[in-house]
Amino acid sequence: MKINPKKHLGQHFLLDQSIAQRTAELVPQTEDELVLEVGPGTGILTKWLTKRFQENFLAVEVDRQSISYLIDNDILRKEKIIDQDFLTLDLKELSNGKAIHIVGNFPYHISSQIVFHSLDFRDQVSSLTGMFQKEVAQRLAANPGSKTFGIITILSRLWYDCDYHFTIGPEVFNPPPNVLSGVIQMNRNNRKSISFPEPDFARLVKTAFNQRRKTLRNSLKSSYDIGLLPQEFAGQRPEQLSENDFLKLAKSMLV
């Protein structure tokens, strides 16, 4: 049985065993914690993950053809596969009190949504490891002052530390994507909460970055009381502020 990559699912199947092994080995070693692969496809990464994690492994797959392939080729047992869209999966219910480590060759057209869904369940998701479009991977791992530093960087860095591990060319995928790919890992940090509503904080960050070439004094003045803006940030552009700087900014602005 052959699986044809489906464009509407954003499938680009990994072909290179060494990259699959290298990615699987990045996932933190766990005891009695759950490793969840998103979109196993043909199972090339799955084989390395099941070898490491055995009974502590599950996969979530929305493609029925892939599910049949994984079962028919003895890559995964049926009870190890969740037939569902990851973006609708209740990770708190799935975790049953255990930490979850998410891993995958993520469909690039929903990779940001996968990150934000994981952020929604940050009390359950201990780490996220996988392949993204290189541009998205660089944004997630960017440092303040970088051109790739942006909204998703700030909102993810509140809860996770992120490391960029390596770049992958298009030739190791079927079909080859039109972009380079990057493998990153996000690990949960120690922050438990912030002192203001998260939607309000996200709105402040998005407002600042909507006009990222402007200073904060100019980008925020139409939506916020600019008199509350700390002088230390007034002349800076949003990409110059770290997530902790944005928390300090929010403490002044969100009153």
mmCIF file of N, CA, C and O in Angstrom, residues 122-123 154-160 188-205 243-244 246-248 250-251 254:
data_model
loop_
_atom_site.group_PDB
_atom_site.id
_atom_site.type_symbol
_atom_site.label_atom_id
_atom_site.label_comp_id
_atom_site.label_asym_id
_atom_site.label_seq_id
_atom_site.Cartn_x
_atom_site.Cartn_y
_atom_site.Cartn_z
ATOM 1 N N ARG A 122 -0.358 24.498 28.223
ATOM 2 C CA ARG A 122 1.021 24.562 28.714
ATOM 3 C C ARG A 122 1.219 23.845 30.046
ATOM 4 O O ARG A 122 2.337 23.450 30.378
ATOM 5 N N ASP A 123 0.150 23.677 30.822
ATOM 6 C CA ASP A 123 0.282 22.945 32.082
ATOM 7 C C ASP A 123 0.462 21.451 31.842
ATOM 8 O O ASP A 123 0.883 20.722 32.746
ATOM 9 N N ILE A 154 7.202 36.302 21.247
ATOM 10 C CA ILE A 154 6.856 36.808 22.578
ATOM 11 C C ILE A 154 5.850 35.894 23.265
ATOM 12 O O ILE A 154 6.027 35.495 24.428
ATOM 13 N N LEU A 155 4.778 35.540 22.557
ATOM 14 C CA LEU A 155 3.699 34.773 23.184
ATOM 15 C C LEU A 155 4.136 33.358 23.550
ATOM 16 O O LEU A 155 3.646 32.791 24.531
ATOM 17 N N SER A 156 5.056 32.784 22.784
ATOM 18 C CA SER A 156 5.557 31.452 23.137
ATOM 19 C C SER A 156 6.639 31.529 24.205
ATOM 20 O O SER A 156 6.706 30.679 25.100
ATOM 21 N N ARG A 157 7.480 32.569 24.146
ATOM 22 C CA ARG A 157 8.575 32.701 25.107
ATOM 23 C C ARG A 157 8.089 32.984 26.533
ATOM 24 O O ARG A 157 8.838 32.817 27.488
ATOM 25 N N LEU A 158 6.865 33.443 26.662
ATOM 26 C CA LEU A 158 6.321 33.606 28.009
ATOM 27 C C LEU A 158 6.391 32.296 28.781
ATOM 28 O O LEU A 158 6.639 32.276 29.987
ATOM 29 N N TRP A 159 6.159 31.197 28.055
ATOM 30 C CA TRP A 159 5.986 29.899 28.714
ATOM 31 C C TRP A 159 7.045 28.867 28.338
ATOM 32 O O TRP A 159 7.191 27.863 29.038
ATOM 33 N N TYR A 160 7.761 29.103 27.237
ATOM 34 C CA TYR A 160 8.716 28.102 26.745
ATOM 35 C C TYR A 160 10.035 28.744 26.328
ATOM 36 O O TYR A 160 10.054 29.829 25.747
ATOM 37 N N ARG A 188 9.257 23.808 28.433
ATOM 38 C CA ARG A 188 8.475 24.606 29.386
ATOM 39 C C ARG A 188 9.396 25.254 30.412
ATOM 40 O O ARG A 188 10.265 24.600 30.998
ATOM 41 N N ASN A 189 9.204 26.560 30.618
ATOM 42 C CA ASN A 189 9.977 27.262 31.634
ATOM 43 C C ASN A 189 9.238 27.232 32.975
ATOM 44 O O ASN A 189 8.244 26.514 33.135
ATOM 45 N N ASN A 190 9.697 28.026 33.919
ATOM 46 C CA ASN A 190 9.143 27.963 35.282
ATOM 47 C C ASN A 190 8.010 28.946 35.542
ATOM 48 O O ASN A 190 7.476 28.984 36.654
ATOM 49 N N ARG A 191 7.629 29.751 34.544
ATOM 50 C CA ARG A 191 6.580 30.747 34.776
ATOM 51 C C ARG A 191 5.230 30.054 34.944
ATOM 52 O O ARG A 191 4.823 29.245 34.124
ATOM 53 N N LYS A 192 4.526 30.395 35.999
ATOM 54 C CA LYS A 192 3.229 29.774 36.291
ATOM 55 C C LYS A 192 2.051 30.612 35.797
ATOM 56 O O LYS A 192 1.011 30.083 35.416
ATOM 57 N N SER A 193 2.210 31.937 35.840
ATOM 58 C CA SER A 193 1.101 32.808 35.455
ATOM 59 C C SER A 193 1.635 34.210 35.194
ATOM 60 O O SER A 193 2.801 34.512 35.473
ATOM 61 N N ILE A 194 0.774 35.064 34.633
ATOM 62 C CA ILE A 194 1.082 36.485 34.521
ATOM 63 C C ILE A 194 -0.018 37.250 35.242
ATOM 64 O O ILE A 194 -1.098 36.706 35.494
ATOM 65 N N SER A 195 0.246 38.505 35.571
ATOM 66 C CA SER A 195 -0.629 39.224 36.504
ATOM 67 C C SER A 195 -1.746 40.009 35.826
ATOM 68 O O SER A 195 -2.355 40.872 36.452
ATOM 69 N N PHE A 196 -2.019 39.719 34.559
ATOM 70 C CA PHE A 196 -3.108 40.381 33.843
ATOM 71 C C PHE A 196 -3.682 39.396 32.835
ATOM 72 O O PHE A 196 -3.042 38.388 32.501
ATOM 73 N N PRO A 197 -4.892 39.644 32.340
ATOM 74 C CA PRO A 197 -5.527 38.693 31.413
ATOM 75 C C PRO A 197 -4.678 38.469 30.161
ATOM 76 O O PRO A 197 -4.204 39.426 29.541
ATOM 77 N N GLU A 198 -4.512 37.223 29.796
ATOM 78 C CA GLU A 198 -3.674 36.891 28.639
ATOM 79 C C GLU A 198 -4.182 37.507 27.334
ATOM 80 O O GLU A 198 -3.369 37.953 26.516
ATOM 81 N N PRO A 199 -5.510 37.546 27.082
ATOM 82 C CA PRO A 199 -5.964 38.200 25.840
ATOM 83 C C PRO A 199 -5.563 39.670 25.771
ATOM 84 O O PRO A 199 -5.254 40.186 24.688
ATOM 85 N N ASP A 200 -5.561 40.352 26.919
ATOM 86 C CA ASP A 200 -5.156 41.762 26.943
ATOM 87 C C ASP A 200 -3.668 41.899 26.639
ATOM 88 O O ASP A 200 -3.241 42.816 25.921
ATOM 89 N N PHE A 201 -2.876 40.989 27.186
ATOM 90 C CA PHE A 201 -1.435 41.012 26.913
ATOM 91 C C PHE A 201 -1.170 40.730 25.433
ATOM 92 O O PHE A 201 -0.364 41.418 24.791
ATOM 93 N N ALA A 202 -1.869 39.736 24.881
ATOM 94 C CA ALA A 202 -1.683 39.393 23.468
ATOM 95 C C ALA A 202 -2.072 40.563 22.568
ATOM 96 O O ALA A 202 -1.394 40.841 21.565
ATOM 97 N N ARG A 203 -3.131 41.262 22.930
ATOM 98 C CA ARG A 203 -3.564 42.418 22.133
ATOM 99 C C ARG A 203 -2.502 43.518 22.158
ATOM 100 O O ARG A 203 -2.217 44.153 21.128
ATOM 101 N N LEU A 204 -1.890 43.742 23.311
ATOM 102 C CA LEU A 204 -0.832 44.744 23.420
ATOM 103 C C LEU A 204 0.352 44.375 22.525
ATOM 104 O O LEU A 204 0.883 45.223 21.791
ATOM 105 N N VAL A 205 0.751 43.121 22.568
ATOM 106 C CA VAL A 205 1.880 42.657 21.748
ATOM 107 C C VAL A 205 1.552 42.805 20.262
ATOM 108 O O VAL A 205 2.368 43.307 19.474
ATOM 109 N N GLU A 243 10.545 39.271 26.100
ATOM 110 C CA GLU A 243 9.246 38.949 26.688
ATOM 111 C C GLU A 243 9.107 39.551 28.085
ATOM 112 O O GLU A 243 8.022 39.990 28.483
ATOM 113 N N ASN A 244 10.204 39.622 28.831
ATOM 114 C CA ASN A 244 10.152 40.225 30.166
ATOM 115 C C ASN A 244 9.951 41.737 30.084
ATOM 116 O O ASN A 244 9.278 42.329 30.938
ATOM 117 N N PHE A 246 8.206 43.136 27.712
ATOM 118 C CA PHE A 246 6.787 43.286 27.388
ATOM 119 C C PHE A 246 5.915 43.091 28.629
ATOM 120 O O PHE A 246 4.876 43.738 28.770
ATOM 121 N N LEU A 247 6.324 42.219 29.526
ATOM 122 C CA LEU A 247 5.585 42.065 30.783
ATOM 123 C C LEU A 247 5.656 43.350 31.604
ATOM 124 O O LEU A 247 4.663 43.783 32.202
ATOM 125 N N LYS A 248 6.817 43.968 31.618
ATOM 126 C CA LYS A 248 6.988 45.241 32.331
ATOM 127 C C LYS A 248 6.156 46.334 31.668
ATOM 128 O O LYS A 248 5.511 47.152 32.344
ATOM 129 N N ALA A 250 3.410 45.846 29.898
ATOM 130 C CA ALA A 250 2.004 45.543 30.164
ATOM 131 C C ALA A 250 1.597 45.959 31.572
ATOM 132 O O ALA A 250 0.470 46.420 31.794
ATOM 133 N N LYS A 251 2.501 45.799 32.510
ATOM 134 C CA LYS A 251 2.201 46.174 33.896
ATOM 135 C C LYS A 251 1.869 47.659 34.002
ATOM 136 O O LYS A 251 1.036 48.072 34.820
ATOM 137 N N LEU A 254 -1.589 48.164 31.057
ATOM 138 C CA LEU A 254 -2.862 47.461 31.247
ATOM 139 C C LEU A 254 -3.400 47.719 32.647
ATOM 140 O O LEU A 254 -3.395 46.850 33.517
#
